[in-house]
PDB file of C-alpha atoms in Angstrom:
ATOM      1  CA  MET A   1      34.648  43.987  66.596  1.00 81.00           C
ATOM      2  CA  THR A   2      31.416  42.267  66.483  1.00 95.00           C
ATOM      3  CA  ARG A   3      30.421  40.896  69.894  1.00 98.00           C
ATOM      4  CA  THR A   4      26.656  39.248  70.766  1.00 98.00           C
ATOM      5  CA  ILE A   5      26.454  39.040  74.456  1.00 98.00           C
ATOM      6  CA  VAL A   6      24.165  36.297  76.080  1.00 98.00           C
ATOM      7  CA  ALA A   7      24.250  35.317  79.591  1.00 98.00           C
ATOM      8  CA  SER A   8      22.475  33.041  82.193  1.00 98.00           C
ATOM      9  CA  ALA A   9      22.302  34.271  85.665  1.00 98.00           C
ATOM     10  CA  THR A  10      25.618  33.722  86.669  1.00 97.00           C
ATOM     11  CA  ARG A  11      27.761  32.969  83.129  1.00 98.00           C
ATOM     12  CA  GLU A  12      28.232  35.355  80.263  1.00 98.00           C
ATOM     13  CA  ILE A  13      29.115  34.212  76.977  1.00 98.00           C
ATOM     14  CA  VAL A  14      30.465  36.333  73.919  1.00 98.00           C
ATOM     15  CA  ILE A  15      29.626  35.272  70.485  1.00 98.00           C
ATOM     16  CA  GLY A  16      32.353  36.697  68.176  1.00 98.00           C
ATOM     17  CA  PHE A  17      34.978  36.503  65.560  1.00 97.00           C
ATOM     18  CA  ASP A  18      37.488  36.338  67.966  1.00 97.00           C
ATOM     19  CA  GLN A  19      35.839  33.891  70.564  1.00 98.00           C
ATOM     20  CA  PRO A  20      35.491  30.212  70.633  1.00 98.00           C
ATOM     21  CA  PHE A  21      32.886  28.887  68.273  1.00 98.00           C
ATOM     22  CA  CYS A  22      29.444  28.951  70.244  1.00 98.00           C
ATOM     23  CA  VAL A  23      27.901  25.485  70.329  1.00 98.00           C
ATOM     24  CA  ILE A  24      24.213  25.944  71.095  1.00 99.00           C
ATOM     25  CA  GLY A  25      22.655  22.435  72.166  1.00 98.00           C
ATOM     26  CA  GLU A  26      19.983  21.462  70.090  1.00 98.00           C
ATOM     27  CA  ARG A  27      18.443  18.270  71.843  1.00 98.00           C
ATOM     28  CA  ILE A  28      15.823  20.174  74.094  1.00 98.00           C
ATOM     29  CA  ASN A  29      13.359  19.921  71.123  1.00 97.00           C
ATOM     30  CA  PRO A  30      10.324  17.812  70.686  1.00 97.00           C
ATOM     31  CA  THR A  31      10.173  18.690  67.151  1.00 93.00           C
ATOM     32  CA  GLY A  32      10.546  15.077  65.382  1.00 90.00           C
ATOM     33  CA  ARG A  33      11.026  13.744  68.598  1.00 95.00           C
ATOM     34  CA  LYS A  34       7.543  11.796  69.241  1.00 94.00           C
ATOM     35  CA  LYS A  35       8.854   9.959  72.426  1.00 96.00           C
ATOM     36  CA  LEU A  36      10.121  13.478  73.873  1.00 97.00           C
ATOM     37  CA  ALA A  37       6.769  15.405  72.849  1.00 96.00           C
ATOM     38  CA  ALA A  38       4.521  12.633  74.715  1.00 96.00           C
ATOM     39  CA  GLU A  39       6.613  13.124  77.847  1.00 97.00           C
ATOM     40  CA  MET A  40       6.530  16.828  77.754  1.00 97.00           C
ATOM     41  CA  ILE A  41       2.812  16.868  77.064  1.00 95.00           C
ATOM     42  CA  ALA A  42       2.184  14.396  80.219  1.00 96.00           C
ATOM     43  CA  GLY A  43       4.340  16.500  82.233  1.00 96.00           C
ATOM     44  CA  ASN A  44       7.274  14.185  82.322  1.00 98.00           C
ATOM     45  CA  PHE A  45      10.729  15.988  82.018  1.00 98.00           C
ATOM     46  CA  GLU A  46      13.140  13.164  82.738  1.00 98.00           C
ATOM     47  CA  THR A  47      14.310  13.344  79.296  1.00 98.00           C
ATOM     48  CA  VAL A  48      14.575  17.122  79.280  1.00 98.00           C
ATOM     49  CA  ILE A  49      16.786  16.987  82.625  1.00 98.00           C
ATOM     50  CA  LYS A  50      18.937  14.094  81.163  1.00 98.00           C
ATOM     51  CA  ASP A  51      19.499  16.077  77.758  1.00 98.00           C
ATOM     52  CA  ALA A  52      20.272  19.492  79.759  1.00 98.00           C
ATOM     53  CA  LEU A  53      23.008  17.766  81.898  1.00 98.00           C
ATOM     54  CA  GLU A  54      24.257  15.545  79.238  1.00 98.00           C
ATOM     55  CA  GLN A  55      24.903  18.555  76.517  1.00 98.00           C
ATOM     56  CA  ALA A  56      26.229  20.710  79.502  1.00 98.00           C
ATOM     57  CA  ALA A  57      28.696  18.202  80.389  1.00 98.00           C
ATOM     58  CA  CYS A  58      29.710  17.495  76.750  1.00 98.00           C
ATOM     59  CA  GLY A  59      30.810  20.997  76.108  1.00 98.00           C
ATOM     60  CA  ALA A  60      27.724  23.134  75.098  1.00 98.00           C
ATOM     61  CA  THR A  61      28.132  26.708  75.187  1.00 98.00           C
ATOM     62  CA  MET A  62      24.250  27.524  75.220  1.00 98.00           C
ATOM     63  CA  LEU A  63      21.323  25.423  75.454  1.00 98.00           C
ATOM     64  CA  ASP A  64      18.324  25.850  73.076  1.00 98.00           C
ATOM     65  CA  VAL A  65      15.034  25.145  74.520  1.00 98.00           C
ATOM     66  CA  ASN A  66      12.078  24.250  72.357  1.00 98.00           C
ATOM     67  CA  ALA A  67       8.661  23.297  73.690  1.00 97.00           C
ATOM     68  CA  GLY A  68       6.386  22.926  70.511  1.00 96.00           C
ATOM     69  CA  VAL A  69       4.827  19.753  70.959  1.00 95.00           C
ATOM     70  CA  THR A  70       2.025  20.051  68.940  1.00 85.00           C
ATOM     71  CA  SER A  71       0.611  22.090  66.077  1.00 81.00           C
ATOM     72  CA  VAL A  72      -2.744  22.056  67.533  1.00 85.00           C
ATOM     73  CA  ASN A  73      -3.472  25.241  69.352  1.00 89.00           C
ATOM     74  CA  PRO A  74       0.031  26.220  69.982  1.00 93.00           C
ATOM     75  CA  ASN A  75      -0.660  29.687  71.123  1.00 92.00           C
ATOM     76  CA  GLU A  76      -2.485  28.170  73.969  1.00 92.00           C
ATOM     77  CA  THR A  77      -0.382  24.951  74.724  1.00 91.00           C
ATOM     78  CA  GLU A  78       3.066  26.189  74.103  1.00 97.00           C
ATOM     79  CA  PRO A  79       3.677  29.560  76.385  1.00 97.00           C
ATOM     80  CA  GLY A  80       3.049  27.534  79.623  1.00 97.00           C
ATOM     81  CA  LEU A  81       4.931  24.533  78.414  1.00 97.00           C
ATOM     82  CA  LEU A  82       8.129  26.527  77.298  1.00 98.00           C
ATOM     83  CA  VAL A  83       8.240  28.645  80.953  1.00 98.00           C
ATOM     84  CA  GLN A  84       8.027  25.237  82.568  1.00 98.00           C
ATOM     85  CA  THR A  85      10.880  23.936  80.278  1.00 98.00           C
ATOM     86  CA  LEU A  86      13.000  26.846  80.893  1.00 98.00           C
ATOM     87  CA  GLU A  87      12.464  26.999  84.540  1.00 98.00           C
ATOM     88  CA  ILE A  88      13.823  23.318  84.938  1.00 98.00           C
ATOM     89  CA  VAL A  89      16.798  23.658  82.414  1.00 98.00           C
ATOM     90  CA  GLN A  90      17.924  26.981  84.310  1.00 97.00           C
ATOM     91  CA  GLY A  91      17.479  25.535  87.771  1.00 97.00           C
ATOM     92  CA  LEU A  92      20.081  22.675  86.235  1.00 98.00           C
ATOM     93  CA  VAL A  93      22.748  24.250  84.486  1.00 98.00           C
ATOM     94  CA  ASP A  94      24.258  27.629  84.311  1.00 98.00           C
ATOM     95  CA  LEU A  95      24.411  27.946  80.702  1.00 98.00           C
ATOM     96  CA  PRO A  96      22.614  30.694  78.629  1.00 98.00           C
ATOM     97  CA  LEU A  97      19.508  29.816  76.820  1.00 98.00           C
ATOM     98  CA  SER A  98      18.097  30.307  73.559  1.00 98.00           C
ATOM     99  CA  ILE A  99      14.263  30.481  73.782  1.00 98.00           C
ATOM    100  CA  ASP A 100      13.295  28.428  70.572  1.00 98.00           C
ATOM    101  CA  SER A 101       9.506  29.288  69.397  1.00 97.00           C
ATOM    102  CA  SER A 102       7.728  30.145  66.163  1.00 95.00           C
ATOM    103  CA  VAL A 103       4.796  31.493  68.425  1.00 96.00           C
ATOM    104  CA  SER A 104       5.530  34.898  69.880  1.00 97.00           C
ATOM    105  CA  ALA A 105       3.085  34.548  72.774  1.00 97.00           C
ATOM    106  CA  ALA A 106       5.573  31.687  73.832  1.00 98.00           C
ATOM    107  CA  ILE A 107       8.642  33.939  73.164  1.00 98.00           C
ATOM    108  CA  GLU A 108       7.476  36.383  75.465  1.00 98.00           C
ATOM    109  CA  ALA A 109       6.422  34.372  78.102  1.00 98.00           C
ATOM    110  CA  GLY A 110       9.933  32.953  78.171  1.00 98.00           C
ATOM    111  CA  LEU A 111      11.394  36.197  78.123  1.00 98.00           C
ATOM    112  CA  ARG A 112       9.681  36.917  81.315  1.00 98.00           C
ATOM    113  CA  VAL A 113      10.913  34.100  83.258  1.00 98.00           C
ATOM    114  CA  ALA A 114      14.371  33.543  81.669  1.00 98.00           C
ATOM    115  CA  LYS A 115      17.355  34.847  83.526  1.00 98.00           C
ATOM    116  CA  GLY A 116      20.376  36.687  82.370  1.00 98.00           C
ATOM    117  CA  ARG A 117      20.239  37.545  78.705  1.00 98.00           C
ATOM    118  CA  PRO A 118      18.783  34.859  76.427  1.00 98.00           C
ATOM    119  CA  LEU A 119      18.846  34.621  72.629  1.00 98.00           C
ATOM    120  CA  VAL A 120      15.504  34.712  70.812  1.00 98.00           C
ATOM    121  CA  ASN A 121      15.207  32.043  68.248  1.00 98.00           C
ATOM    122  CA  SER A 122      13.814  33.459  66.004  1.00 98.00           C
ATOM    123  CA  VAL A 123      12.659  36.204  63.512  1.00 98.00           C
ATOM    124  CA  THR A 124      12.203  35.716  59.850  1.00 98.00           C
ATOM    125  CA  GLY A 125      11.977  38.587  57.130  1.00 98.00           C
ATOM    126  CA  GLU A 126       8.117  37.717  57.120  1.00 98.00           C
ATOM    127  CA  GLU A 127       6.653  41.537  58.230  1.00 97.00           C
ATOM    128  CA  GLU A 128       4.175  39.754  60.390  1.00 97.00           C
ATOM    129  CA  LYS A 129       6.985  38.103  62.082  1.00 98.00           C
ATOM    130  CA  LEU A 130       9.165  41.379  62.254  1.00 98.00           C
ATOM    131  CA  GLU A 131       6.328  43.248  63.772  1.00 98.00           C
ATOM    132  CA  ALA A 132       5.629  40.413  66.299  1.00 98.00           C
ATOM    133  CA  ILE A 133       9.111  39.375  67.430  1.00 98.00           C
ATOM    134  CA  LEU A 134      11.363  42.585  67.184  1.00 98.00           C
ATOM    135  CA  PRO A 135       9.193  44.744  69.834  1.00 98.00           C
ATOM    136  CA  LEU A 136      10.119  42.010  72.124  1.00 98.00           C
ATOM    137  CA  VAL A 137      13.720  42.001  71.440  1.00 98.00           C
ATOM    138  CA  LYS A 138      13.849  45.497  71.755  1.00 98.00           C
ATOM    139  CA  LYS A 139      11.861  45.482  75.189  1.00 98.00           C
ATOM    140  CA  TYR A 140      13.710  42.822  77.097  1.00 98.00           C
ATOM    141  CA  ASN A 141      17.084  43.827  75.307  1.00 98.00           C
ATOM    142  CA  VAL A 142      17.932  40.402  74.221  1.00 98.00           C
ATOM    143  CA  PRO A 143      19.644  39.069  70.903  1.00 98.00           C
ATOM    144  CA  VAL A 144      17.980  37.413  68.147  1.00 98.00           C
ATOM    145  CA  VAL A 145      18.364  34.869  65.384  1.00 98.00           C
ATOM    146  CA  ALA A 146      17.277  36.225  62.013  1.00 98.00           C
ATOM    147  CA  ILE A 147      16.246  33.098  59.801  1.00 98.00           C
ATOM    148  CA  SER A 148      16.991  34.199  56.247  1.00 98.00           C
ATOM    149  CA  ASN A 149      13.453  33.555  54.289  1.00 97.00           C
ATOM    150  CA  ASP A 150      10.182  35.721  54.250  1.00 97.00           C
ATOM    151  CA  GLU A 151       6.998  35.540  52.766  1.00 97.00           C
ATOM    152  CA  THR A 152       8.240  34.020  49.286  1.00 96.00           C
ATOM    153  CA  GLY A 153       9.968  30.948  51.350  1.00 96.00           C
ATOM    154  CA  ILE A 154      13.410  30.049  51.200  1.00 96.00           C
ATOM    155  CA  SER A 155      15.141  31.115  48.161  1.00 96.00           C
ATOM    156  CA  MET A 156      17.903  28.569  46.465  1.00 94.00           C
ATOM    157  CA  ASP A 157      19.543  31.791  45.398  1.00 96.00           C
ATOM    158  CA  PRO A 158      22.218  32.647  48.076  1.00 95.00           C
ATOM    159  CA  ASP A 159      22.104  36.354  47.022  1.00 97.00           C
ATOM    160  CA  VAL A 160      18.503  36.512  47.652  1.00 98.00           C
ATOM    161  CA  ARG A 161      19.007  34.935  51.161  1.00 98.00           C
ATOM    162  CA  PHE A 162      21.416  37.890  51.780  1.00 98.00           C
ATOM    163  CA  ALA A 163      19.089  40.459  50.790  1.00 98.00           C
ATOM    164  CA  VAL A 164      16.421  38.928  53.182  1.00 98.00           C
ATOM    165  CA  ALA A 165      19.392  39.024  55.829  1.00 98.00           C
ATOM    166  CA  LYS A 166      20.097  42.562  55.078  1.00 98.00           C
ATOM    167  CA  LYS A 167      16.406  43.353  55.295  1.00 98.00           C
ATOM    168  CA  ILE A 168      16.101  42.012  58.883  1.00 98.00           C
ATOM    169  CA  VAL A 169      19.273  43.916  59.986  1.00 98.00           C
ATOM    170  CA  GLU A 170      17.865  47.057  58.868  1.00 98.00           C
ATOM    171  CA  ARG A 171      14.341  46.498  60.364  1.00 98.00           C
ATOM    172  CA  CYS A 172      16.134  45.645  63.489  1.00 98.00           C
ATOM    173  CA  ALA A 173      17.934  49.025  63.535  1.00 98.00           C
ATOM    174  CA  ASP A 174      14.526  50.926  62.771  1.00 98.00           C
ATOM    175  CA  PHE A 175      13.465  49.346  66.179  1.00 98.00           C
ATOM    176  CA  GLY A 176      16.611  50.146  67.803  1.00 98.00           C
ATOM    177  CA  ILE A 177      18.285  46.709  67.789  1.00 98.00           C
ATOM    178  CA  PRO A 178      21.907  46.924  66.800  1.00 98.00           C
ATOM    179  CA  ALA A 179      23.529  44.822  64.247  1.00 98.00           C
ATOM    180  CA  HIS A 180      25.628  43.053  67.107  1.00 98.00           C
ATOM    181  CA  ASP A 181      22.581  41.731  68.767  1.00 98.00           C
ATOM    182  CA  VAL A 182      21.269  40.014  65.278  1.00 98.00           C
ATOM    183  CA  VAL A 183      22.707  36.454  64.581  1.00 98.00           C
ATOM    184  CA  VAL A 184      21.924  35.806  61.022  1.00 98.00           C
ATOM    185  CA  ASP A 185      21.137  32.241  59.723  1.00 98.00           C
ATOM    186  CA  PRO A 186      21.811  31.947  56.244  1.00 98.00           C
ATOM    187  CA  LEU A 187      19.878  28.575  55.991  1.00 98.00           C
ATOM    188  CA  VAL A 188      22.205  25.628  55.156  1.00 97.00           C
ATOM    189  CA  MET A 189      20.745  23.459  52.416  1.00 97.00           C
ATOM    190  CA  PRO A 190      21.191  19.621  52.269  1.00 98.00           C
ATOM    191  CA  ILE A 191      24.470  18.780  50.308  1.00 98.00           C
ATOM    192  CA  GLY A 192      22.748  15.700  48.976  1.00 98.00           C
ATOM    193  CA  ALA A 193      19.848  17.509  47.185  1.00 97.00           C
ATOM    194  CA  LEU A 194      21.771  20.697  46.374  1.00 96.00           C
ATOM    195  CA  GLY A 195      25.661  19.973  45.229  1.00 97.00           C
ATOM    196  CA  ASP A 196      26.771  23.494  45.728  1.00 97.00           C
ATOM    197  CA  ALA A 197      24.991  23.890  49.210  1.00 97.00           C
ATOM    198  CA  GLY A 198      28.457  24.100  50.763  1.00 98.00           C
ATOM    199  CA  ARG A 199      29.858  26.585  48.661  1.00 97.00           C
ATOM    200  CA  GLN A 200      26.929  28.810  48.842  1.00 97.00           C
ATOM    201  CA  VAL A 201      26.823  29.085  52.477  1.00 98.00           C
ATOM    202  CA  PHE A 202      30.694  29.774  52.749  1.00 98.00           C
ATOM    203  CA  ALA A 203      30.076  32.565  50.278  1.00 97.00           C
ATOM    204  CA  LEU A 204      27.274  33.933  52.247  1.00 98.00           C
ATOM    205  CA  LEU A 205      29.060  33.509  55.403  1.00 98.00           C
ATOM    206  CA  ARG A 206      31.964  35.894  54.057  1.00 98.00           C
ATOM    207  CA  ARG A 207      29.725  38.396  52.893  1.00 98.00           C
ATOM    208  CA  LEU A 208      27.682  38.191  56.121  1.00 98.00           C
ATOM    209  CA  ARG A 209      30.863  39.012  58.085  1.00 98.00           C
ATOM    210  CA  GLU A 210      32.505  41.467  55.777  1.00 97.00           C
ATOM    211  CA  GLU A 211      29.050  43.531  54.577  1.00 98.00           C
ATOM    212  CA  LEU A 212      26.647  43.299  57.424  1.00 98.00           C
ATOM    213  CA  LYS A 213      29.374  42.461  60.320  1.00 97.00           C
ATOM    214  CA  VAL A 214      27.068  40.044  62.131  1.00 98.00           C
ATOM    215  CA  ASN A 215      27.398  37.055  63.839  1.00 98.00           C
ATOM    216  CA  THR A 216      25.758  33.825  62.465  1.00 98.00           C
ATOM    217  CA  THR A 217      24.276  30.606  63.164  1.00 98.00           C
ATOM    218  CA  CYS A 218      22.776  27.587  61.572  1.00 98.00           C
ATOM    219  CA  GLY A 219      20.936  24.476  62.044  1.00 98.00           C
ATOM    220  CA  LEU A 220      24.293  22.524  61.293  1.00 98.00           C
ATOM    221  CA  SER A 221      23.149  18.855  60.541  1.00 97.00           C
ATOM    222  CA  ASN A 222      20.955  20.359  57.816  1.00 97.00           C
ATOM    223  CA  ILE A 223      23.873  19.907  55.581  1.00 98.00           C
ATOM    224  CA  SER A 224      23.939  16.217  55.802  1.00 98.00           C
ATOM    225  CA  PHE A 225      20.466  15.592  55.683  1.00 97.00           C
ATOM    226  CA  GLY A 226      19.374  12.214  53.780  1.00 97.00           C
ATOM    227  CA  LEU A 227      23.048  11.032  53.737  1.00 98.00           C
ATOM    228  CA  PRO A 228      24.639   7.955  55.338  1.00 98.00           C
ATOM    229  CA  HIS A 229      27.046   8.505  58.229  1.00 97.00           C
ATOM    230  CA  ARG A 230      25.900  12.263  58.676  1.00 97.00           C
ATOM    231  CA  HIS A 231      28.201  12.596  61.815  1.00 95.00           C
ATOM    232  CA  GLY A 232      31.021  12.317  59.441  1.00 97.00           C
ATOM    233  CA  ILE A 233      29.866  15.084  56.848  1.00 98.00           C
ATOM    234  CA  ASN A 234      28.873  17.385  59.894  1.00 98.00           C
ATOM    235  CA  ALA A 235      32.024  17.115  61.323  1.00 98.00           C
ATOM    236  CA  ALA A 236      34.017  18.025  57.971  1.00 98.00           C
ATOM    237  CA  PHE A 237      31.685  20.843  57.593  1.00 98.00           C
ATOM    238  CA  ILE A 238      32.318  22.428  60.931  1.00 98.00           C
ATOM    239  CA  PRO A 239      35.787  23.418  60.372  1.00 98.00           C
ATOM    240  CA  MET A 240      35.099  25.047  56.736  1.00 98.00           C
ATOM    241  CA  VAL A 241      31.972  27.190  58.186  1.00 98.00           C
ATOM    242  CA  ILE A 242      34.215  28.416  61.205  1.00 98.00           C
ATOM    243  CA  GLY A 243      36.950  29.444  58.562  1.00 97.00           C
ATOM    244  CA  ALA A 244      34.489  31.206  56.726  1.00 98.00           C
ATOM    245  CA  GLY A 245      33.217  33.422  59.463  1.00 97.00           C
ATOM    246  CA  MET A 246      30.475  31.369  61.048  1.00 98.00           C
ATOM    247  CA  THR A 247      30.474  32.039  65.008  1.00 98.00           C
ATOM    248  CA  SER A 248      28.014  29.725  66.469  1.00 98.00           C
ATOM    249  CA  ALA A 249      25.593  26.724  65.403  1.00 98.00           C
ATOM    250  CA  ILE A 250      22.544  24.678  66.717  1.00 98.00           C
ATOM    251  CA  MET A 251      23.961  21.140  66.915  1.00 98.00           C
ATOM    252  CA  ASN A 252      24.438  17.959  69.077  1.00 98.00           C
ATOM    253  CA  PRO A 253      27.480  18.567  71.511  1.00 98.00           C
ATOM    254  CA  VAL A 254      26.927  14.908  72.468  1.00 98.00           C
ATOM    255  CA  ARG A 255      28.502  13.519  69.183  1.00 97.00           C
ATOM    256  CA  PRO A 256      32.201  13.423  70.124  1.00 96.00           C
ATOM    257  CA  GLN A 257      33.140  13.635  66.569  1.00 96.00           C
ATOM    258  CA  GLU A 258      31.712  16.765  65.835  1.00 98.00           C
ATOM    259  CA  MET A 259      32.842  18.280  68.973  1.00 98.00           C
ATOM    260  CA  GLU A 260      36.355  17.219  68.507  1.00 97.00           C
ATOM    261  CA  ALA A 261      36.050  19.244  65.115  1.00 98.00           C
ATOM    262  CA  VAL A 262      34.792  22.384  66.966  1.00 98.00           C
ATOM    263  CA  ARG A 263      37.818  22.229  69.502  1.00 98.00           C
ATOM    264  CA  GLY A 264      40.311  21.527  66.835  1.00 98.00           C
ATOM    265  CA  ALA A 265      38.816  24.516  64.778  1.00 98.00           C
ATOM    266  CA  ASN A 266      39.493  26.761  67.637  1.00 98.00           C
ATOM    267  CA  VAL A 267      42.868  25.612  68.272  1.00 98.00           C
ATOM    268  CA  LEU A 268      43.668  26.159  64.850  1.00 97.00           C
ATOM    269  CA  ASN A 269      41.770  29.445  64.451  1.00 96.00           C
ATOM    270  CA  GLY A 270      43.508  30.905  67.579  1.00 97.00           C
ATOM    271  CA  THR A 271      40.608  30.994  69.937  1.00 97.00           C
ATOM    272  CA  ASP A 272      41.821  28.451  72.161  1.00 98.00           C
ATOM    273  CA  GLU A 273      44.421  30.373  73.566  1.00 97.00           C
ATOM    274  CA  ASN A 274      47.649  28.176  74.214  1.00 97.00           C
ATOM    275  CA  CYS A 275      45.557  25.167  73.278  1.00 98.00           C
ATOM    276  CA  THR A 276      44.407  25.167  77.025  1.00 98.00           C
ATOM    277  CA  ASN A 277      40.798  23.638  76.176  1.00 97.00           C
ATOM    278  CA  TRP A 278      42.374  21.240  73.941  1.00 98.00           C
ATOM    279  CA  ILE A 279      44.841  19.965  76.461  1.00 98.00           C
ATOM    280  CA  ARG A 280      42.264  19.720  79.314  1.00 97.00           C
ATOM    281  CA  THR A 281      39.925  17.739  77.076  1.00 96.00           C
ATOM    282  CA  TYR A 282      42.113  15.319  75.515  1.00 96.00           C
ATOM    283  CA  LYS A 283      45.288  14.987  77.769  1.00 96.00           C
ATOM    284  CA  ASP A 284      44.220  11.628  78.613  1.00 95.00           C
ATOM    285  CA  TYR A 285      42.965  10.336  75.290  1.00 92.00           C
ATOM    286  CA  LYS A 286      44.328   7.174  74.277  1.00 89.00           C
ATOM    287  CA  PRO A 287      42.794   5.433  70.697  1.00 83.00           C
ATOM    288  CA  ALA A 288      41.772   1.931  71.300  1.00 72.00           C
ATOM    289  CA  GLU A 289      43.709  -0.743  69.760  1.00 69.00           C
ATOM    290  CA  GLY A 290      43.511  -1.321  66.072  1.00 63.00           C
ATOM    291  CA  GLY A 291      42.348   2.046  65.658  1.00 55.00           C
ATOM    292  CA  GLN A 292      38.710   1.320  65.852  1.00 57.00           C
ATOM    293  CA  ALA A 293      36.753   3.363  68.582  1.00 48.00           C
ATOM    294  CA  VAL A 294      38.316   5.842  70.498  1.00 50.00           C
ATOM    295  CA  ALA A 295      38.129   6.547  74.062  1.00 46.00           C
ATOM    296  CA  ALA A 296      35.770   9.104  75.055  1.00 50.00           C
ATOM    297  CA  PRO A 297      37.358  12.552  75.607  1.00 57.00           C
ATOM    298  CA  THR A 298      37.189  14.196  79.325  1.00 50.00           C
ATOM    299  CA  ALA A 299      33.643  15.786  80.072  1.00 52.00           C
ATOM    300  CA  VAL A 300      34.485  19.384  80.498  1.00 52.00           C
ATOM    301  CA  ASN A 301      32.452  22.456  80.657  1.00 50.00           C
ATOM    302  CA  ALA A 302      34.810  25.001  82.094  1.00 42.00           C
ATOM    303  CA  PRO A 303      35.524  28.563  81.311  1.00 36.00           C
ATOM    304  CA  GLY A 304      37.080  28.493  77.856  1.00 41.00           C
ATOM    305  CA  GLU A 305      34.778  25.421  76.850  1.00 52.00           C
ATOM    306  CA  GLY A 306      32.199  27.466  75.682  1.00 46.00           C
ATOM    307  CA  ALA A 307      32.555  30.161  78.006  1.00 42.00           C
ATOM    308  CA  GLY A 308      34.309  31.863  75.246  1.00 41.00           C
ATOM    309  CA  ASN A 309      35.590  34.459  77.630  1.00 40.00           C
ATOM    310  CA  GLY A 310      33.084  35.708  77.736  1.00 40.00           C
ATOM    311  CA  GLY A 311      21.097  14.886  65.197  1.00 38.00           C
ATOM    312  CA  ARG A 312      17.965  16.565  66.280  1.00 37.00           C
ATOM    313  CA  ARG A 313      17.774  19.864  65.332  1.00 39.00           C
ATOM    314  CA  ARG A 314      16.500  18.660  61.999  1.00 40.00           C
ATOM    315  CA  GLY A 315      12.787  18.569  62.813  1.00 44.00           C
ATOM    316  CA  GLY A 316      12.198  22.426  62.967  1.00 48.00           C
ATOM    317  CA  ARG A 317      14.587  23.775  60.440  1.00 48.00           C
ATOM    318  CA  GLU A 318      14.409  20.760  57.894  1.00 48.00           C
ATOM    319  CA  ALA A 319      10.924  20.925  58.106  1.00 46.00           C
ATOM    320  CA  ARG A 320      10.880  24.942  57.145  1.00 45.00           C
ATOM    321  CA  MET A 321      13.207  23.910  54.207  1.00 48.00           C
ATOM    322  CA  ALA A 322      10.807  21.394  53.363  1.00 43.00           C
ATOM    323  CA  ARG A 323       8.066  23.915  53.217  1.00 40.00           C
ATOM    324  CA  GLY A 324      10.348  26.270  51.311  1.00 44.00           C
TER     325      GLY A 324
END
């Protein structure tokens, strides 16, 4: 059984087909968040602190940390800011972290200060990226997100995206990186623009699980981009991708509707043993009168809620899709 191990200084998480779905909190990312970017540039980390604590309290398994505040001289500006952000976040929460950058110097700087075993987010099938990122992944013995696009961009053909994923897994093997340390992002397309985007990703996930035997992730909210009431689409999408074999997602854990879908899928998938986490989270749940709003569930982040025994992300990934 494929198991990807990530860890903080004090907590180990296992991403796997037999584990609770891994929720990677997306909010510490200034891409598309002008206010957050301005704060971070000014050395103000109040929102970063708030987002770290809130996502942990709402049940995130891991936290994604991105410090890409500007496209101007990122090789100079991003490494130091990413290090500062990582140090702040890992001083606040005991969750494993995902080091999110397209700048290899920033990734290496982050790996030097990150405690435990973080996830590197990410590498693509572009040869330049493979040669820059994979030696770092091997050197620091960490897992990596493999995004299924290459020099030709993002293909609308799911067979091409599978071929790119296979290429990355094979190139990882060349560097001595095992398949269980590769978490493939098959690239979720917006359903509003591509009507069979859902069917595409479900089929891709099955192939990735059965043929490559790798764990998977995605920028979850990409599926609903451009549609009204995005959280309804996202919440419907979650149990379907979990059923197809997805084992993690970069998403917003602060949204109760989406986290409820994750927890329910864990129950039905048999990864919430004895429904323990569901009961602990919702034992005091009471719907509001008239079925309008519902009372918020108990905020938890105990073992089993993301410990696994062991919508703001859209900026980075949707920008990449637009370029593709």
